XYZ file of C-alpha atoms in Angstrom:
699
model
C 40.460 72.934 29.003
C 39.023 71.016 31.954
C 38.759 72.368 35.490
C 41.719 70.497 36.496
C 43.761 72.349 33.658
C 44.803 75.219 36.224
C 46.022 73.037 39.307
C 49.356 72.416 38.470
C 50.827 76.110 38.542
C 53.764 74.985 40.148
C 57.533 74.164 39.789
C 58.997 70.722 39.516
C 60.000 70.457 43.120
C 56.576 70.941 44.403
C 55.360 68.851 41.363
C 57.391 65.975 42.351
C 56.194 66.346 45.933
C 52.994 66.307 45.047
C 53.424 63.142 42.940
C 54.960 61.258 45.554
C 52.044 61.907 47.761
C 49.507 60.730 45.544
C 51.480 58.254 44.504
C 51.687 56.962 48.011
C 47.825 57.155 48.557
C 47.257 54.845 45.202
C 49.448 52.084 46.360
C 47.549 52.047 49.891
C 44.406 52.243 48.155
C 45.879 49.490 45.277
C 46.271 47.155 48.347
C 42.939 47.264 49.665
C 41.431 47.032 46.622
C 43.278 44.256 44.699
C 44.448 41.983 47.524
C 41.894 42.905 50.695
C 38.896 43.379 48.368
C 37.887 46.351 50.905
C 38.378 49.529 49.376
C 38.218 52.625 51.217
C 37.337 55.033 48.494
C 35.236 54.508 45.355
C 36.332 54.381 41.872
C 35.985 57.474 40.920
C 37.733 58.832 43.768
C 40.533 56.329 42.704
C 40.283 57.272 39.241
C 40.715 60.863 40.421
C 43.913 60.012 41.952
C 45.082 58.446 39.008
C 43.854 61.665 36.854
C 46.038 64.292 39.002
C 49.240 62.070 38.454
C 48.478 61.815 34.499
C 48.021 65.522 34.524
C 50.875 66.331 36.640
C 53.147 63.611 34.509
C 51.487 65.215 31.221
C 53.038 68.731 32.796
C 56.253 67.544 34.165
C 57.600 64.347 32.017
C 60.155 63.688 33.674
C 57.625 62.335 36.487
C 56.464 59.896 34.522
C 59.083 57.118 35.941
C 57.909 53.591 36.920
C 57.941 55.134 40.457
C 54.205 56.248 39.547
C 51.160 54.304 39.809
C 50.148 55.628 36.586
C 53.011 52.919 35.315
C 52.077 49.982 37.365
C 49.526 47.984 37.076
C 47.027 46.708 40.373
C 48.600 44.590 43.397
C 51.056 41.762 44.125
C 49.231 38.835 44.383
C 47.765 37.935 47.980
C 49.135 34.989 49.614
C 47.165 31.802 49.677
C 47.191 31.501 45.919
C 49.658 30.001 43.673
C 51.455 32.899 41.397
C 50.658 32.623 37.570
C 53.157 34.800 35.565
C 51.074 36.161 32.221
C 52.150 35.490 29.430
C 50.900 38.719 28.234
C 51.268 41.654 30.642
C 47.605 42.577 32.075
C 47.392 46.016 31.535
C 45.414 48.786 32.830
C 44.334 51.759 30.595
C 44.631 55.605 30.612
C 41.803 58.040 31.559
C 40.072 60.449 29.839
C 37.206 62.663 31.588
C 36.328 65.194 28.778
C 36.218 65.903 24.950
C 39.096 67.625 24.801
C 41.099 64.180 26.042
C 39.268 62.338 24.110
C 40.656 64.448 21.130
C 44.138 64.810 22.747
C 43.625 60.704 22.759
C 43.474 60.735 18.777
C 46.079 63.158 18.097
C 48.689 61.259 20.134
C 47.640 57.859 17.969
C 48.324 60.122 14.486
C 51.563 61.695 15.930
C 52.648 58.131 16.997
C 51.868 56.817 13.949
C 52.467 59.652 11.258
C 49.152 59.771 10.420
C 47.311 63.043 9.031
C 44.672 64.844 9.859
C 42.699 63.092 6.630
C 43.651 59.477 7.961
C 40.446 58.201 9.584
C 41.100 56.412 12.874
C 38.558 53.533 13.535
C 37.471 53.270 17.358
C 35.589 50.617 18.967
C 33.823 51.852 22.007
C 32.447 49.282 24.523
C 31.114 50.173 28.419
C 33.775 49.514 31.242
C 32.441 47.247 33.623
C 33.387 47.584 37.049
C 34.350 44.117 37.931
C 37.660 41.748 38.977
C 39.937 41.713 35.452
C 40.882 38.051 34.847
C 42.241 36.169 31.997
C 41.930 32.450 31.069
C 44.167 29.874 29.286
C 42.415 27.055 26.675
C 44.874 24.825 25.485
C 43.520 22.666 22.569
C 39.969 24.055 23.496
C 40.198 23.489 26.940
C 40.106 25.592 29.750
C 43.618 25.185 32.036
C 43.929 28.134 33.894
C 42.853 31.627 35.287
C 44.326 34.107 37.176
C 43.581 37.733 38.539
C 45.339 40.619 37.119
C 47.360 40.764 40.155
C 49.975 43.126 39.413
C 49.937 43.046 35.735
C 52.811 40.851 35.566
C 51.661 38.173 38.066
C 48.253 36.996 39.114
C 46.471 34.389 41.795
C 45.533 31.552 40.341
C 41.837 30.997 40.767
C 41.331 28.290 38.386
C 39.002 26.342 40.775
C 37.109 29.179 41.650
C 35.394 29.893 38.329
C 34.530 26.437 37.439
C 31.428 27.380 38.482
C 30.805 30.745 35.973
C 28.024 29.798 33.430
C 29.465 32.628 31.117
C 32.909 30.919 31.614
C 33.584 28.008 28.575
C 34.870 25.306 30.516
C 35.498 24.024 26.799
C 35.622 25.989 23.392
C 33.323 24.723 20.313
C 34.541 21.937 18.317
C 33.527 23.709 15.415
C 36.471 26.539 16.073
C 39.264 24.587 17.065
C 39.931 24.200 13.819
C 40.745 28.277 13.188
C 41.472 28.652 16.968
C 45.795 28.162 18.103
C 46.410 25.855 20.204
C 46.745 28.104 22.730
C 45.314 31.551 23.677
C 44.227 33.700 26.353
C 41.078 35.364 27.006
C 40.887 38.484 29.319
C 37.606 39.435 30.903
C 35.832 41.198 33.645
C 34.254 38.771 36.596
C 31.145 40.535 37.975
C 27.990 40.151 40.151
C 24.736 41.466 38.560
C 23.118 44.602 40.901
C 20.035 42.397 41.240
C 22.175 39.409 42.231
C 24.054 41.631 44.400
C 20.770 42.578 46.308
C 19.674 39.027 46.816
C 23.640 38.077 48.294
C 23.603 40.695 51.000
C 19.830 40.032 51.882
C 21.481 36.355 52.347
C 24.163 37.672 54.172
C 22.571 39.856 56.067
C 20.327 36.939 57.502
C 23.096 34.851 58.591
C 24.756 37.363 60.133
C 27.727 36.970 57.758
C 29.516 40.473 56.238
C 27.352 42.204 53.833
C 29.636 43.660 50.863
C 29.875 47.697 49.906
C 28.824 46.924 46.027
C 28.975 44.754 43.714
C 32.442 44.775 42.705
C 33.947 44.285 46.190
C 30.956 41.293 46.322
C 32.691 39.673 43.245
C 35.898 40.227 43.660
C 35.477 38.920 47.530
C 34.169 35.762 46.093
C 36.489 34.682 43.282
C 39.305 35.188 45.627
C 38.111 32.620 48.274
C 40.743 30.319 49.533
C 37.725 27.928 50.042
C 35.947 27.342 46.180
C 32.826 25.791 47.806
C 32.364 29.155 48.671
C 32.555 30.935 44.971
C 30.161 27.931 43.715
C 27.445 29.533 46.066
C 28.171 33.315 45.148
C 26.134 34.366 41.299
C 29.120 35.295 39.227
C 29.221 36.409 35.447
C 31.831 37.290 33.374
C 32.063 39.700 30.099
C 34.980 39.193 28.011
C 36.801 42.098 26.433
C 40.565 40.499 25.188
C 41.787 37.508 23.065
C 45.658 36.984 23.531
C 46.558 34.541 20.707
C 50.262 35.070 20.131
C 50.324 35.026 16.279
C 48.282 32.395 15.585
C 44.869 34.541 14.048
C 46.429 36.146 10.861
C 43.274 35.666 9.466
C 41.881 38.353 11.994
C 42.841 42.225 11.481
C 40.621 44.101 13.745
C 39.518 44.303 17.226
C 35.653 43.715 16.220
C 36.577 40.686 14.303
C 38.197 39.392 17.841
C 34.624 40.048 19.559
C 32.801 38.467 16.915
C 35.127 35.655 17.109
C 34.853 35.755 21.373
C 30.915 35.543 20.892
C 31.186 32.559 18.457
C 33.328 30.521 21.072
C 30.852 31.154 23.607
C 31.647 34.280 26.048
C 29.255 36.909 26.484
C 30.182 40.803 25.839
C 28.167 43.927 27.299
C 25.495 46.006 25.267
C 26.837 49.295 23.609
C 29.424 47.950 21.912
C 29.689 50.087 18.674
C 32.106 51.645 16.093
C 32.780 55.162 15.745
C 35.045 57.395 13.675
C 35.213 60.792 15.027
C 35.080 62.266 18.706
C 31.582 63.890 18.187
C 30.382 60.162 17.797
C 32.295 58.875 21.003
C 31.200 61.872 22.921
C 27.495 61.274 21.981
C 27.730 57.114 22.436
C 29.329 58.129 25.552
C 26.318 60.510 26.848
C 23.732 58.061 25.872
C 25.215 55.416 27.460
C 25.498 57.401 30.943
C 22.252 57.987 30.209
C 21.097 54.335 30.310
C 23.306 53.621 33.404
C 20.974 53.662 35.834
C 19.027 50.682 34.366
C 21.571 48.261 32.903
C 21.829 45.064 35.792
C 25.604 45.162 35.881
C 27.866 48.506 37.483
C 29.950 50.231 34.777
C 32.452 53.636 35.253
C 32.478 54.614 31.686
C 33.297 53.699 28.205
C 36.642 52.359 26.570
C 37.850 53.461 23.730
C 40.143 50.839 21.318
C 41.992 51.366 18.019
C 39.873 48.903 15.684
C 42.753 48.050 13.421
C 45.577 45.371 15.039
C 48.131 46.336 13.095
C 48.227 49.874 14.337
C 47.959 48.443 17.631
C 50.855 46.136 17.492
C 52.721 49.444 16.416
C 51.406 51.341 18.872
C 52.403 49.357 21.167
C 52.561 50.062 25.043
C 53.592 52.535 27.962
C 54.903 51.003 31.049
C 51.221 50.161 32.703
C 49.130 51.028 29.423
C 48.290 50.247 26.033
C 48.564 53.349 23.373
C 45.756 52.147 21.279
C 43.013 52.506 24.305
C 41.558 54.335 26.781
C 38.818 54.771 29.774
C 36.809 57.565 29.097
C 34.945 57.955 32.464
C 31.563 59.129 33.780
C 31.594 62.878 35.328
C 33.270 63.526 38.604
C 30.301 64.314 41.281
C 30.392 67.155 43.721
C 29.591 68.619 47.116
C 29.581 71.082 49.696
C 31.249 70.981 53.186
C 33.699 73.127 55.866
C 37.128 73.091 55.796
C 37.897 72.567 59.113
C 41.626 73.492 59.326
C 44.667 72.904 57.078
C 47.673 70.548 57.976
C 51.046 70.677 56.824
C 52.752 66.948 55.576
C 56.485 66.585 55.125
C 57.651 64.221 52.693
C 60.678 62.240 52.510
C 62.199 65.194 50.036
C 61.480 67.988 52.959
C 58.294 69.267 50.825
C 55.804 70.547 52.788
C 52.666 70.373 51.266
C 49.611 71.485 52.565
C 46.113 69.412 52.909
C 42.826 70.695 53.841
C 41.143 68.598 56.729
C 37.663 68.670 56.163
C 34.008 68.001 57.746
C 33.447 64.439 56.103
C 30.627 64.667 53.390
C 29.312 62.013 51.009
C 30.299 62.385 47.614
C 28.950 59.908 45.268
C 28.442 57.101 48.197
C 32.526 57.741 49.298
C 33.320 59.559 52.224
C 35.759 62.023 51.964
C 37.318 64.135 54.654
C 40.752 65.099 52.989
C 42.002 66.724 49.958
C 45.099 67.843 48.784
C 45.904 72.019 48.295
C 49.435 71.519 46.854
C 51.045 74.343 47.485
C 51.160 77.887 49.337
C 50.295 79.730 45.597
C 47.194 77.027 45.297
C 45.869 78.479 48.703
C 46.392 82.021 47.814
C 44.737 81.276 44.062
C 41.692 79.572 45.435
C 41.954 82.307 48.388
C 40.342 79.059 51.004
C 40.893 79.530 55.201
C 40.105 77.542 57.815
C 36.367 77.937 58.594
C 35.010 78.164 55.128
C 32.189 76.442 53.562
C 33.833 74.620 50.131
C 32.796 73.015 47.202
C 34.706 70.160 46.083
C 34.680 67.094 43.601
C 35.792 63.816 43.172
C 37.329 64.796 39.635
C 36.590 62.015 37.184
C 37.614 61.201 40.194
C 40.866 62.005 41.085
C 42.657 62.632 44.951
C 39.252 65.183 46.583
C 39.474 68.535 45.025
C 38.398 71.794 46.727
C 36.972 73.991 43.904
C 36.176 77.199 45.509
C 35.084 78.773 48.913
C 31.408 79.814 49.330
C 32.518 83.275 50.189
C 28.601 84.310 50.725
C 29.388 81.640 53.925
C 32.550 82.694 55.233
C 32.882 83.379 59.192
C 33.544 87.370 59.886
C 36.474 86.289 61.858
C 37.634 84.601 59.022
C 41.809 84.897 58.784
C 44.018 83.870 55.618
C 46.384 80.797 56.547
C 49.847 81.724 56.890
C 52.004 79.117 55.438
C 54.711 78.074 57.781
C 58.398 78.918 57.368
C 59.695 76.189 59.917
C 59.254 72.430 59.694
C 56.554 71.356 62.305
C 58.395 67.880 62.771
C 61.767 69.047 63.465
C 61.765 72.932 63.679
C 64.027 73.446 60.821
C 63.754 76.441 58.333
C 61.927 75.568 55.523
C 63.000 77.678 52.422
C 61.200 78.300 49.108
C 63.841 78.810 46.902
C 63.442 81.245 44.117
C 61.653 80.036 40.961
C 59.962 76.993 42.813
C 56.270 76.732 44.144
C 57.393 74.682 46.874
C 58.754 75.177 50.426
C 61.399 72.648 51.612
C 62.311 72.002 55.124
C 66.218 72.139 55.732
C 66.236 69.313 58.108
C 67.585 67.006 56.274
C 68.933 64.011 58.091
C 67.820 65.229 61.614
C 64.096 65.723 60.171
C 62.081 62.342 61.038
C 59.508 63.250 58.519
C 62.040 62.775 55.636
C 63.535 59.746 57.430
C 60.341 57.911 57.749
C 59.371 58.526 54.390
C 62.309 57.358 53.174
C 62.009 54.059 54.867
C 58.306 53.798 53.606
C 60.233 54.204 50.061
C 62.560 51.939 50.430
C 60.237 49.007 51.604
C 57.492 50.228 48.795
C 56.296 47.352 46.397
C 58.281 49.031 43.173
C 61.448 49.128 45.612
C 62.515 45.952 47.826
C 59.012 45.154 47.860
C 58.815 43.444 51.320
C 55.822 41.782 51.872
C 53.984 42.928 54.826
C 56.147 45.482 55.987
C 53.563 48.512 55.421
C 53.729 51.943 55.865
C 52.356 51.735 59.800
C 54.866 48.962 60.495
C 57.770 51.428 59.288
C 55.891 54.114 61.089
C 55.953 52.307 64.424
C 59.163 50.677 64.325
C 60.689 53.977 63.722
C 59.235 55.821 66.421
C 60.080 52.970 68.932
C 63.791 53.919 67.650
C 64.113 50.153 66.122
C 64.770 51.434 62.389
C 67.051 54.427 62.099
C 68.792 53.722 58.580
C 67.589 51.401 55.867
C 70.237 49.052 56.853
C 68.352 48.282 60.169
C 65.664 46.717 58.343
C 67.873 43.764 57.495
C 69.640 43.092 60.747
C 66.241 43.497 62.681
C 66.438 39.647 63.798
C 69.465 40.420 65.824
C 68.046 44.253 66.977
C 64.819 42.167 68.130
C 67.013 39.811 70.213
C 68.003 42.938 72.102
C 65.056 44.210 72.575
C 62.841 44.606 75.750
C 60.451 43.857 75.168
C 60.813 41.908 72.200
C 58.721 42.663 69.007
C 56.419 40.103 69.847
C 55.189 41.313 72.617
C 54.151 44.455 71.400
C 50.333 45.782 70.950
C 49.691 44.322 67.517
C 52.501 41.717 66.975
C 52.696 38.358 67.991
C 55.571 35.309 67.628
C 53.795 34.238 64.056
C 53.965 37.781 62.681
C 57.371 38.447 63.554
C 58.580 35.409 61.976
C 56.567 35.944 58.861
C 58.230 39.552 58.494
C 61.766 38.378 59.161
C 61.548 35.886 56.624
C 60.155 38.450 54.290
C 63.171 40.175 54.730
C 65.184 37.464 54.400
C 63.851 36.584 50.994
C 64.514 40.197 49.705
C 68.399 39.957 50.356
C 68.781 39.403 46.588
C 67.178 42.201 44.869
C 67.673 43.301 40.736
C 69.822 46.268 40.167
C 67.038 48.753 38.937
C 64.994 47.713 42.149
C 68.095 48.642 43.925
C 68.773 52.001 42.481
C 65.287 52.860 42.624
C 64.951 51.857 46.728
C 67.764 54.296 47.178
C 65.040 57.281 46.811
C 67.358 59.653 44.549
C 65.780 62.920 43.498
C 64.222 62.319 40.259
C 65.208 59.160 39.882
C 61.900 57.221 39.366
C 61.651 53.075 38.212
C 61.946 53.941 34.512
C 65.198 56.261 34.657
C 66.542 53.402 37.567
C 65.929 50.635 34.989
C 67.765 52.857 31.770
C 70.706 53.453 34.631
C 70.652 49.599 35.190
C 70.585 49.107 31.156
C 73.548 51.152 30.945
C 76.131 50.657 33.704
C 75.363 46.879 33.851
C 76.356 46.317 38.056
C 76.554 48.420 40.821
C 80.004 48.889 41.107
C 80.090 50.119 37.636
C 77.450 52.330 38.153
C 79.014 53.692 41.573
C 81.870 54.390 40.069
C 80.649 56.238 37.140
C 78.630 58.621 39.342
C 81.841 59.388 41.554
C 83.982 59.930 37.996
C 81.321 62.124 37.206
C 81.417 65.186 39.327
C 82.579 67.615 36.871
C 80.171 68.397 34.041
C 83.468 68.874 31.486
C 84.267 64.757 32.282
C 83.424 61.799 30.415
C 81.473 59.924 33.204
C 79.066 63.025 33.505
C 78.796 63.020 29.349
C 77.950 59.556 29.405
C 75.455 60.070 32.009
C 73.771 62.261 29.938
C 73.695 60.649 26.840
C 71.314 58.143 28.633
C 67.610 58.531 26.900
C 65.656 60.994 29.337
C 68.566 61.628 31.361
C 69.164 65.737 31.864
C 71.315 67.884 34.072
C 68.586 67.636 36.954
C 68.991 64.120 37.120
C 72.566 63.471 36.534
C 73.546 66.460 39.048
C 70.994 64.419 41.570
C 73.151 60.805 41.056
C 76.615 62.496 41.075
C 76.016 63.851 44.359
C 74.214 61.441 45.695
C 77.154 59.232 45.657
C 79.373 61.937 46.210
C 77.891 62.268 49.996
C 79.733 60.456 52.458
C 76.505 60.263 54.757
C 75.462 58.228 51.754
C 78.195 56.025 51.067
C 78.176 54.996 54.478
C 74.458 53.892 54.457
C 75.672 52.080 51.098
C 78.332 50.182 52.435
C 76.137 49.059 55.245
C 73.117 47.917 53.272
C 76.109 46.087 50.647
C 77.005 43.794 53.519
C 73.443 42.514 53.666
C 72.782 42.334 50.161
C 73.412 40.850 46.749
C 72.585 43.369 43.871
C 71.836 41.305 41.044
C 73.331 42.582 37.529
C 71.161 43.626 35.113
C 70.044 40.754 33.052
C 69.055 41.946 29.347
C 65.983 40.981 28.736
C 66.011 37.743 26.461
C 64.582 37.800 23.060
C 66.827 35.101 21.089
C 65.118 36.429 17.850
C 66.647 40.196 18.463
C 69.877 41.671 17.040
C 70.098 44.426 18.643
C 69.312 43.090 22.482
C 72.142 44.750 24.664
C 73.330 47.421 21.590
C 72.917 51.150 22.170
C 71.055 52.592 19.324
C 71.152 56.698 18.539
C 68.481 58.280 15.871
C 68.636 61.232 14.641
C 67.270 63.225 11.620
C 63.874 62.602 10.209
C 62.151 59.393 10.236
C 59.530 58.283 6.982
C 58.477 55.078 8.015
C 57.949 55.820 11.636
C 57.891 58.447 14.203
C 60.725 58.800 16.271
C 58.449 57.830 19.317
C 57.562 54.403 17.375
C 61.142 53.639 16.655
C 62.815 54.265 20.276
C 59.367 52.290 21.515
C 60.323 49.369 19.205
C 64.274 49.321 19.965
C 63.802 49.304 23.355
C 60.839 46.969 23.017
C 63.637 44.249 21.463
C 66.266 44.810 24.405
C 68.020 47.842 22.875
C 69.501 50.747 24.819
C 68.352 54.135 23.420
C 70.821 57.090 23.854
C 70.223 60.872 23.064
C 73.563 61.459 21.770
C 76.329 59.267 20.365
C 79.052 58.615 22.105
C 82.052 55.671 22.095
C 79.059 52.947 23.051
C 77.020 53.626 20.655
C 76.532 50.595 18.304
C 73.897 51.860 15.715
C 73.452 55.257 14.487
C 69.800 55.021 12.823
C 70.005 58.553 10.537
C 67.089 59.717 8.670
C 66.735 63.058 6.700
C 68.768 66.188 7.821
C 71.476 63.750 10.291
C 73.340 66.806 11.612
C 75.659 67.050 14.188
C 74.723 63.098 15.584
C 75.550 62.085 12.265
C 78.754 63.447 11.455
C 79.996 62.552 15.310
C 78.879 59.246 14.575
C 81.292 59.256 10.970
C 84.001 60.477 13.361
C 83.644 57.871 15.736
C 83.400 55.201 13.591
C 79.720 54.166 14.990
C 78.085 51.708 12.369
C 75.520 54.150 10.784
C 71.843 52.690 9.295
C 69.678 53.878 6.798
C 66.237 54.011 7.950
C 65.473 50.779 5.566
C 68.352 48.984 6.829
C 66.891 49.912 10.790
C 63.936 48.347 10.034
C 65.448 45.008 8.548
C 67.636 44.704 11.600
C 64.643 45.399 13.887
C 62.548 43.159 12.676
């Protein structure tokens, strides 16, 4: 196991609290990285943050919801650029940091595809370029559109800005037009070479302009100039790593054949692209490239491994933010020693008390680190850290900085163990730790300002209402001034502002334009999709993925609300139907029922709905899908595909996958040994399909 394998000896609530904290930090850094091109942390630290979340979600699967950055990509497109919706989402990659992680990756592939240990899996290994991802659209061989990744679904139009990049063909070779489809997209990484970067910074210094922190920032800032004439002056390059042909290249069967075609089309690719069929080969290649890394003229932060067989890639498909058939093997973390100055306690929106180490700032791999998570009081005791200790820290594969151990030989003689508080520092309420839980939680509830402000931050966050310009600092400012007290106050802010003395525009950091922009952004979010609204409510255990499943199952908010009011006892039909939704267990069901039964929450909902139009759920449009909108249950052992693959396929076609048979089940797909579900489906008159019949229906 890696060093991080023991970090999460905690219960679910503690894990949930840690998950929320890291998620918020990642979203903050996503905004800085993707929109401002001015990250505060290194790539390795950012990767560490994601790695921590991935480990949490592996140990606590209920946390793997779309409110987690592990299920999202990038950041919303910046203002000033036209928005471009990607024909095929530009997803990110899951990360690996050890040989064990790579073995697990291959094991997951075998399990998903139903392969044996003796079945070979060819893997393409390539350097992971540290640049700006982009998508290039060609029509009849001509470049017609270039776009940034953005949030993975929608990016920024940078077509004019890439016209000067020599590595990007503006017209594909005539010799390839007969074998290429009329429309295709090339995915790649725009970067700036190290020597070009040094020369650019020298020129910037000479004319008194901004000096860039690293080549990635320089490349991203250059591509995303509103004035294309500035981009023309910057020495940008691109490596191609992907090709989307929308089914138009049936004769190409492997990833490496795609790369050969890209090279024929005039695109460049990095050195060290090789094919391997075992973990030892991948590890040896990884170590070799790591040694060569210092002499390369472009920045890389790891290797990317992709399943070579395109048919397998299609079968494996995607999770929320990443393909199952690819993974990024990041280079090792760096370590440093510093002083743990103090241990601060932060209170999250669910009342969980989280200890955070305040460190003497120290540079680790070019990034200044001043804080590190300590997870919970058990973790503090396990590691034995105290204020005043010298501690060894690392940005593990570069997650949130971690304290590895105290240097006991340097411990001050007057050192005292840390005493975890039993009262909330924000409201003074008792903080209790229930039996069997690792987290200590404030009992202040609605009177606790920390919980109230964190709930408001969640409400306006990107995956919830996504109100442009309404960041955490603005929420805190308006809450502290008593302007915002509940979510509905956001939508009455225009009226509230007219009664303020002084008004918002006269406060420090504000102006007439910023107020107009914020109020306009709020007004633009008065219509919201059902799944986003459910997620925005901040119900415990309900992340984005669960919110989407609830929206798909119930269809409208009035129906969801009524069913939750009816689900107050575990014996009734409404509660049992709730449990039938895939991945909804008793903990989630109980939280949902309790939320809607709480009178205060009903008051908040009534207030909110007086301002909002919550749209009914719209099933993804798939003209060729016969199962869109249908509820499907799988039972028994499948022979042609695994259960995970079957569920993923059904959901990709717009079906709702349920874990139990009910009167609303449309199809039961029965493999071998169907068991009680098969019996119940027969009794209920549900259409029962064999695996072969399901395969035909789901083509």
